[in-house]
């Protein structure tokens, strides 16, 4: 059972990129299963800092084939530029190494324009999307109007289909939103060029995964976003438009549940969120500001400051439940140095009643009635960046990890004590 799923346990940006890179040295295949270039996954290794939006975070491990799976929506312009950037760094991103599932869907510039138009029209209720066209591209997929990556194999047909879709989107932009149309013929020509460039990368994604699994090889499934951004199980409507949870790996790559041996939930040692929507443990004070500065909490994709707050254990329990987590990877523990005391939400209170459940499925109106209950923990003042074993951490930091393990009833198998690949404590 060699499939491992890496999934965000909070609202994204938990450090999935670094955890996939950490685990990637054992993997034969590293596969992104959901989302698009709304994701920004950071890998820091060998003096290089990579910010990946589409190419899986295992790309620095030469033995690993990288797959962009069927569940992903792909902006081909971004993919081409990402491949070029990696090639310039000497990374092999040839068609033998980086593969694109034929059943993935293509994002069009008009999807981005529609994303922006819908956000603007929502006014104060804006979701705060990345404006990368993710929602409209998945909406077209669900409406069976989408363009699959398979079309890249026939550039002329793709050009024709792009022209039709862009013209249809333009009617919406003009008539419904009063916006200028985008140049359909130019866009179609661009997509013909992307097709010539990308078609050698096309593959039957599910077959590639099946082959690797049949050979007993390790398949590392890389989630984008996080549990609370899941379309069904997140803080709807302030979510993304894909299945971010572990089940999304099966649907997004096309393999079955019997193959999964580990589901690693990546959690930051505190909580962050980008964009709108509820965030019960948010800190709007100097401590929040401090987390933002110490943790460099600015969006990888949009540069927006991330909202910061205390760790929320009911959220991690919820993530364990909906993903079937087998373990946690705890990142950015080093960022908490010199914050004393440290608060962690252990439960919620509603109308005087205490609950340890996070009520994500009831939506934002219901969540507004819930107030977090905190436990105060002792902080530490030592820098953690050089620790490589759990015993080398200050007692208070070890205790912080134990509180999490006990609350979620899962082992923490990896701890991040700095952004670099080497700044990792393996405890599993
Ligand atoms: P992802 O979207 O889940 O892959 O996470 P991002 O890359 O968007 O954001 C995580 C940020 O935290 C990146 O800048 C990482 O380099 C950084 N990071 C990851 N792990 C650690 C850690 O243990 N300590 C510190 N200080 N930074 C980390
Ligand atoms: P990674 O993979 C954090 C958020 C946006 C917005 C909501 C919907 O790096 O963890 P979308 O553009 O997807 O329609 O936006 O989801 N969001 C993320 N937040 N990390 C991400 O990706 C995100 N991808 C989308 O900020 O609130
Ligand atoms: Mg990110």
Tab-separated table of C-alpha atoms in Angstrom, residues 15-336:
chain	number	residue	atom	x	y	z
A	15	UNK	CA	4.011	24.126	4.476
A	16	UNK	CA	2.805	21.295	2.218
A	17	UNK	CA	5.545	22.094	-0.310
A	18	UNK	CA	8.307	21.577	2.223
A	19	UNK	CA	6.731	18.405	3.599
A	20	UNK	CA	6.309	16.945	0.100
A	21	UNK	CA	9.950	17.826	-0.557
A	22	UNK	CA	10.932	16.159	2.745
A	23	UNK	CA	9.017	12.988	1.888
A	24	UNK	CA	9.869	13.141	-1.815
A	25	UNK	CA	13.271	11.544	-1.502
A	26	UNK	CA	11.534	8.163	-1.201
A	27	UNK	CA	8.929	8.726	-3.893
A	28	UNK	CA	8.803	7.363	-7.404
A	29	UNK	CA	5.881	9.539	-8.424
A	30	UNK	CA	4.795	12.878	-6.917
A	31	UNK	CA	1.349	13.943	-8.061
A	32	UNK	CA	-0.690	17.115	-7.559
A	33	UNK	CA	-4.362	16.209	-7.271
A	34	UNK	CA	-6.412	19.403	-6.995
A	35	UNK	CA	-6.473	23.162	-7.448
A	36	UNK	CA	-4.441	25.150	-9.914
A	37	UNK	CA	-2.052	28.062	-9.785
A	38	UNK	CA	-3.954	29.483	-6.834
A	39	UNK	CA	-1.527	27.267	-4.909
A	40	UNK	CA	1.925	28.500	-3.990
A	41	UNK	CA	4.149	25.792	-2.542
A	42	UNK	CA	7.585	26.726	-1.273
A	43	UNK	CA	10.600	24.443	-1.243
A	44	UNK	CA	13.899	25.656	0.200
A	45	UNK	CA	16.847	23.377	-0.483
A	46	UNK	CA	20.492	23.670	-1.435
A	47	UNK	CA	20.402	27.452	-1.254
A	48	UNK	CA	17.478	27.666	-3.676
A	49	UNK	CA	13.983	28.820	-2.862
A	50	UNK	CA	11.387	27.505	-5.287
A	51	UNK	CA	7.843	28.797	-5.368
A	52	UNK	CA	5.810	26.251	-7.243
A	53	UNK	CA	2.264	26.813	-8.425
A	54	UNK	CA	1.608	23.780	-10.631
A	55	UNK	CA	4.660	21.540	-10.817
A	56	UNK	CA	4.664	19.096	-7.866
A	57	UNK	CA	7.005	19.868	-4.986
A	58	UNK	CA	8.954	16.646	-5.481
A	59	UNK	CA	10.595	18.107	-8.590
A	60	UNK	CA	14.007	18.525	-6.916
A	61	UNK	CA	14.306	14.781	-6.344
A	62	UNK	CA	15.794	13.433	-9.564
A	63	UNK	CA	14.305	9.944	-9.137
A	64	UNK	CA	10.743	11.246	-8.880
A	65	UNK	CA	8.423	11.584	-11.845
A	66	UNK	CA	6.046	14.511	-11.401
A	67	UNK	CA	2.385	14.364	-12.424
A	68	UNK	CA	-0.145	17.152	-12.647
A	69	UNK	CA	-3.285	15.091	-12.140
A	70	UNK	CA	-6.761	15.052	-13.649
A	71	UNK	CA	-8.200	16.960	-10.692
A	72	UNK	CA	-6.057	20.014	-11.434
A	73	UNK	CA	-7.077	23.067	-13.457
A	74	UNK	CA	-4.076	24.225	-15.463
A	75	UNK	CA	-3.222	27.675	-16.686
A	76	UNK	CA	-0.920	26.688	-19.563
A	77	UNK	CA	0.845	30.071	-19.581
A	78	UNK	CA	1.817	29.535	-15.962
A	79	UNK	CA	2.894	25.952	-16.571
A	80	UNK	CA	5.141	26.970	-19.460
A	81	UNK	CA	6.757	29.750	-17.422
A	82	UNK	CA	7.218	27.460	-14.423
A	83	UNK	CA	8.863	24.811	-16.583
A	84	UNK	CA	11.159	27.478	-18.075
A	85	UNK	CA	12.130	28.786	-14.638
A	86	UNK	CA	12.946	25.302	-13.377
A	87	UNK	CA	14.901	24.440	-16.529
A	88	UNK	CA	16.962	27.627	-16.058
A	89	UNK	CA	17.913	26.299	-12.608
A	90	UNK	CA	19.119	23.080	-14.203
A	91	UNK	CA	16.140	20.988	-13.066
A	92	UNK	CA	15.032	18.303	-15.533
A	93	UNK	CA	11.480	19.212	-16.476
A	94	UNK	CA	11.388	17.399	-19.803
A	95	UNK	CA	8.353	15.402	-20.939
A	96	UNK	CA	9.913	12.220	-19.545
A	97	UNK	CA	9.848	13.728	-16.081
A	98	UNK	CA	6.950	16.181	-15.747
A	99	UNK	CA	3.636	14.789	-16.953
A	100	UNK	CA	0.240	16.358	-17.439
A	101	UNK	CA	-2.894	14.216	-17.132
A	102	UNK	CA	-5.033	14.393	-20.272
A	103	UNK	CA	-8.152	14.722	-18.107
A	104	UNK	CA	-6.925	17.878	-16.323
A	105	UNK	CA	-8.794	21.017	-17.370
A	106	UNK	CA	-7.435	24.191	-18.933
A	107	UNK	CA	-7.902	27.652	-17.485
A	108	UNK	CA	-8.573	30.428	-19.989
A	109	UNK	CA	-7.823	34.151	-19.570
A	110	UNK	CA	-11.572	34.723	-19.577
A	111	UNK	CA	-11.910	32.415	-16.545
A	112	UNK	CA	-9.593	34.819	-14.759
A	113	UNK	CA	-11.574	37.823	-15.950
A	114	UNK	CA	-14.813	36.199	-14.745
A	115	UNK	CA	-13.224	35.349	-11.385
A	116	UNK	CA	-12.304	39.028	-10.959
A	117	UNK	CA	-15.723	40.234	-12.132
A	118	UNK	CA	-17.545	37.929	-9.703
A	119	UNK	CA	-15.333	38.998	-6.828
A	120	UNK	CA	-15.926	42.674	-7.567
A	121	UNK	CA	-19.659	42.151	-7.820
A	122	UNK	CA	-19.713	40.458	-4.397
A	123	UNK	CA	-18.529	43.719	-2.817
A	124	UNK	CA	-18.035	43.327	0.933
A	125	UNK	CA	-18.873	39.630	0.737
A	126	UNK	CA	-15.936	38.980	-1.621
A	127	UNK	CA	-14.284	35.608	-1.059
A	128	UNK	CA	-10.842	37.082	-1.565
A	129	UNK	CA	-9.969	34.598	-4.294
A	130	UNK	CA	-6.569	34.555	-5.915
A	131	UNK	CA	-8.288	35.706	-9.141
A	132	UNK	CA	-6.595	32.924	-11.045
A	133	UNK	CA	-9.820	31.741	-12.650
A	134	UNK	CA	-10.070	28.656	-10.476
A	135	UNK	CA	-13.779	28.871	-9.632
A	136	UNK	CA	-14.960	29.616	-13.201
A	137	UNK	CA	-12.739	26.856	-14.649
A	138	UNK	CA	-14.152	24.246	-12.262
A	139	UNK	CA	-17.649	25.603	-12.927
A	140	UNK	CA	-17.142	25.015	-16.658
A	141	UNK	CA	-15.872	21.523	-15.878
A	142	UNK	CA	-18.978	20.737	-13.822
A	143	UNK	CA	-21.207	22.217	-16.540
A	144	UNK	CA	-19.421	20.007	-19.075
A	145	UNK	CA	-18.241	23.013	-21.003
A	146	UNK	CA	-14.585	22.771	-20.022
A	147	UNK	CA	-11.552	22.187	-22.202
A	148	UNK	CA	-9.473	19.199	-21.205
A	149	UNK	CA	-5.690	19.067	-21.454
A	150	UNK	CA	-6.169	16.179	-23.934
A	151	UNK	CA	-7.031	18.845	-26.525
A	152	UNK	CA	-3.393	19.967	-26.434
A	153	UNK	CA	-2.657	16.957	-28.645
A	154	UNK	CA	-4.619	18.579	-31.493
A	155	UNK	CA	-3.559	22.236	-31.646
A	156	UNK	CA	-5.960	23.223	-34.445
A	157	UNK	CA	-8.973	21.703	-32.695
A	158	UNK	CA	-7.880	23.310	-29.425
A	159	UNK	CA	-7.612	26.704	-31.131
A	160	UNK	CA	-11.153	26.339	-32.440
A	161	UNK	CA	-12.553	25.286	-29.069
A	162	UNK	CA	-10.710	28.067	-27.228
A	163	UNK	CA	-12.137	30.613	-29.645
A	164	UNK	CA	-15.683	29.374	-28.980
A	165	UNK	CA	-15.289	29.335	-25.202
A	166	UNK	CA	-13.650	32.743	-25.049
A	167	UNK	CA	-16.416	34.209	-27.193
A	168	UNK	CA	-19.039	32.686	-24.887
A	169	UNK	CA	-17.231	34.061	-21.814
A	170	UNK	CA	-16.947	37.430	-23.518
A	171	UNK	CA	-20.714	37.620	-23.908
A	172	UNK	CA	-21.035	37.118	-20.172
A	173	UNK	CA	-18.339	39.672	-19.393
A	174	UNK	CA	-19.971	42.269	-21.653
A	175	UNK	CA	-23.656	41.669	-21.101
A	176	UNK	CA	-23.700	40.681	-17.452
A	177	UNK	CA	-20.747	42.556	-15.982
A	178	UNK	CA	-20.458	45.457	-18.457
A	179	UNK	CA	-16.795	44.692	-19.045
A	180	UNK	CA	-14.695	44.795	-22.208
A	181	UNK	CA	-14.273	41.515	-24.098
A	182	UNK	CA	-10.879	39.821	-24.311
A	183	UNK	CA	-9.249	39.309	-27.741
A	184	UNK	CA	-10.536	35.839	-28.662
A	185	UNK	CA	-8.462	35.232	-31.797
A	186	UNK	CA	-5.216	36.231	-30.074
A	187	UNK	CA	-5.988	33.973	-27.119
A	188	UNK	CA	-6.773	31.072	-29.435
A	189	UNK	CA	-3.415	31.575	-31.180
A	190	UNK	CA	-1.626	31.588	-27.801
A	191	UNK	CA	-3.278	28.273	-26.917
A	192	UNK	CA	-2.183	26.739	-30.203
A	193	UNK	CA	1.384	27.660	-29.237
A	194	UNK	CA	0.951	26.164	-25.735
A	195	UNK	CA	-0.342	22.991	-27.348
A	196	UNK	CA	2.803	22.607	-29.441
A	197	UNK	CA	4.886	23.164	-26.349
A	198	UNK	CA	2.976	21.031	-23.842
A	199	UNK	CA	1.614	18.103	-25.830
A	200	UNK	CA	4.700	15.913	-25.276
A	201	UNK	CA	3.917	16.076	-21.540
A	202	UNK	CA	0.417	14.590	-21.921
A	203	UNK	CA	-0.203	11.255	-20.273
A	204	UNK	CA	-2.993	9.005	-19.039
A	205	UNK	CA	-2.621	10.069	-15.406
A	206	UNK	CA	-4.580	7.257	-13.807
A	207	UNK	CA	-2.600	4.648	-15.784
A	208	UNK	CA	0.685	6.219	-14.680
A	209	UNK	CA	-0.366	6.021	-11.023
A	210	UNK	CA	-1.639	2.450	-11.479
A	211	UNK	CA	1.664	1.323	-13.017
A	212	UNK	CA	3.663	2.797	-10.160
A	213	UNK	CA	1.392	1.228	-7.547
A	214	UNK	CA	1.432	-2.160	-9.266
A	215	UNK	CA	5.221	-2.076	-9.180
A	216	UNK	CA	5.100	-1.417	-5.417
A	217	UNK	CA	6.527	2.073	-5.788
A	218	UNK	CA	5.763	5.024	-3.576
A	219	UNK	CA	3.254	7.514	-4.941
A	220	UNK	CA	3.188	10.787	-3.062
A	221	UNK	CA	-0.055	12.708	-3.557
A	222	UNK	CA	0.271	16.450	-3.046
A	223	UNK	CA	-2.786	18.390	-2.004
A	224	UNK	CA	-3.224	22.087	-2.586
A	225	UNK	CA	-5.064	24.505	-0.278
A	226	UNK	CA	-6.306	23.008	2.978
A	227	UNK	CA	-9.139	21.148	4.691
A	228	UNK	CA	-11.125	24.266	5.570
A	229	UNK	CA	-10.931	25.472	1.965
A	230	UNK	CA	-12.566	22.245	0.723
A	231	UNK	CA	-15.596	22.898	-1.473
A	232	UNK	CA	-17.861	20.595	0.547
A	233	UNK	CA	-16.257	20.342	3.973
A	234	UNK	CA	-14.674	23.779	4.375
A	235	UNK	CA	-16.005	27.117	5.569
A	236	UNK	CA	-18.384	27.499	2.616
A	237	UNK	CA	-18.719	29.809	0.722
A	238	UNK	CA	-15.265	31.073	1.745
A	239	UNK	CA	-13.576	28.095	0.150
A	240	UNK	CA	-11.875	27.145	-3.077
A	241	UNK	CA	-13.678	25.243	-5.832
A	242	UNK	CA	-12.009	21.846	-5.548
A	243	UNK	CA	-11.856	18.841	-3.254
A	244	UNK	CA	-8.829	19.622	-1.146
A	245	UNK	CA	-9.242	16.795	1.370
A	246	UNK	CA	-7.586	13.376	1.146
A	247	UNK	CA	-10.529	11.914	-0.779
A	248	UNK	CA	-9.676	14.420	-3.514
A	249	UNK	CA	-6.428	12.544	-4.103
A	250	UNK	CA	-8.341	9.429	-5.133
A	251	UNK	CA	-10.817	11.302	-7.324
A	252	UNK	CA	-8.220	13.714	-8.669
A	253	UNK	CA	-5.665	11.079	-9.639
A	254	UNK	CA	-7.885	8.106	-10.342
A	255	UNK	CA	-6.950	5.301	-7.949
A	256	UNK	CA	-8.691	3.467	-5.135
A	257	UNK	CA	-8.698	3.732	-1.324
A	258	UNK	CA	-7.043	0.334	-0.761
A	259	UNK	CA	-3.750	1.783	-1.976
A	260	UNK	CA	-3.427	4.453	0.699
A	261	UNK	CA	-1.046	3.693	3.555
A	262	UNK	CA	-0.499	7.131	5.098
A	263	UNK	CA	-2.390	10.401	5.166
A	264	UNK	CA	-0.172	13.182	6.458
A	265	UNK	CA	-1.951	16.310	7.665
A	266	UNK	CA	0.286	19.347	7.456
A	267	UNK	CA	-0.412	21.894	10.191
A	268	UNK	CA	1.324	25.096	11.098
A	269	UNK	CA	2.150	25.489	14.785
A	270	UNK	CA	-0.322	28.407	14.685
A	271	UNK	CA	-3.064	29.281	12.191
A	272	UNK	CA	-3.193	31.511	9.125
A	273	UNK	CA	-5.746	32.316	6.480
A	274	UNK	CA	-5.645	34.439	3.303
A	275	UNK	CA	-8.812	35.978	1.943
A	276	UNK	CA	-12.219	36.434	3.551
A	277	UNK	CA	-14.278	34.248	5.844
A	278	UNK	CA	-14.446	33.198	9.479
A	279	UNK	CA	-11.296	32.697	11.534
A	280	UNK	CA	-12.224	32.274	15.215
A	281	UNK	CA	-8.685	32.343	16.682
A	282	UNK	CA	-7.535	35.311	14.587
A	283	UNK	CA	-5.276	37.785	16.372
A	284	UNK	CA	-5.774	41.389	15.327
A	285	UNK	CA	-3.232	42.659	17.837
A	286	UNK	CA	0.544	42.893	18.209
A	287	UNK	CA	0.879	39.116	18.640
A	288	UNK	CA	-0.808	38.571	15.270
A	289	UNK	CA	1.526	41.115	13.714
A	290	UNK	CA	4.463	39.383	15.294
A	291	UNK	CA	3.467	35.989	13.898
A	292	UNK	CA	3.116	37.596	10.464
A	293	UNK	CA	6.596	39.114	10.595
A	294	UNK	CA	8.394	36.183	12.269
A	295	UNK	CA	6.655	33.678	10.003
A	296	UNK	CA	6.961	35.817	6.837
A	297	UNK	CA	3.225	35.343	6.401
A	298	UNK	CA	2.694	36.952	3.034
A	299	UNK	CA	0.981	35.003	0.251
A	300	UNK	CA	3.231	33.034	-2.090
A	301	UNK	CA	0.783	33.539	-4.942
A	302	UNK	CA	-0.654	37.001	-4.390
A	303	UNK	CA	1.713	38.636	-1.867
A	304	UNK	CA	-1.264	39.447	0.381
A	305	UNK	CA	-0.572	39.599	4.138
A	306	UNK	CA	-1.924	36.428	5.723
A	307	UNK	CA	-4.289	36.708	8.668
A	308	UNK	CA	-2.634	35.086	11.714
A	309	UNK	CA	-3.960	33.544	14.917
A	310	UNK	CA	-3.509	30.936	17.627
A	311	UNK	CA	-3.447	27.222	16.941
A	312	UNK	CA	-6.952	25.751	16.842
A	313	UNK	CA	-7.095	22.140	18.044
A	314	UNK	CA	-10.775	21.570	17.148
A	315	UNK	CA	-9.764	22.403	13.553
A	316	UNK	CA	-7.004	19.794	13.649
A	317	UNK	CA	-9.422	17.218	15.067
A	318	UNK	CA	-11.837	18.060	12.276
A	319	UNK	CA	-9.022	17.657	9.739
A	320	UNK	CA	-8.158	14.267	11.246
A	321	UNK	CA	-11.791	13.253	10.841
A	322	UNK	CA	-12.489	14.350	7.266
A	323	UNK	CA	-9.120	13.242	5.898
A	324	UNK	CA	-8.586	10.094	7.942
A	325	UNK	CA	-5.185	11.395	8.964
A	326	UNK	CA	-2.634	8.870	10.156
A	327	UNK	CA	-0.231	11.533	11.441
A	328	UNK	CA	0.572	15.221	11.555
A	329	UNK	CA	3.515	17.173	10.149
A	330	UNK	CA	3.924	20.276	12.307
A	331	UNK	CA	5.644	23.196	10.584
A	332	UNK	CA	6.958	26.576	11.700
A	333	UNK	CA	7.386	25.667	15.356
A	334	UNK	CA	10.432	27.974	15.315
A	335	UNK	CA	8.173	30.964	14.636
A	336	UNK	CA	6.691	30.684	18.142
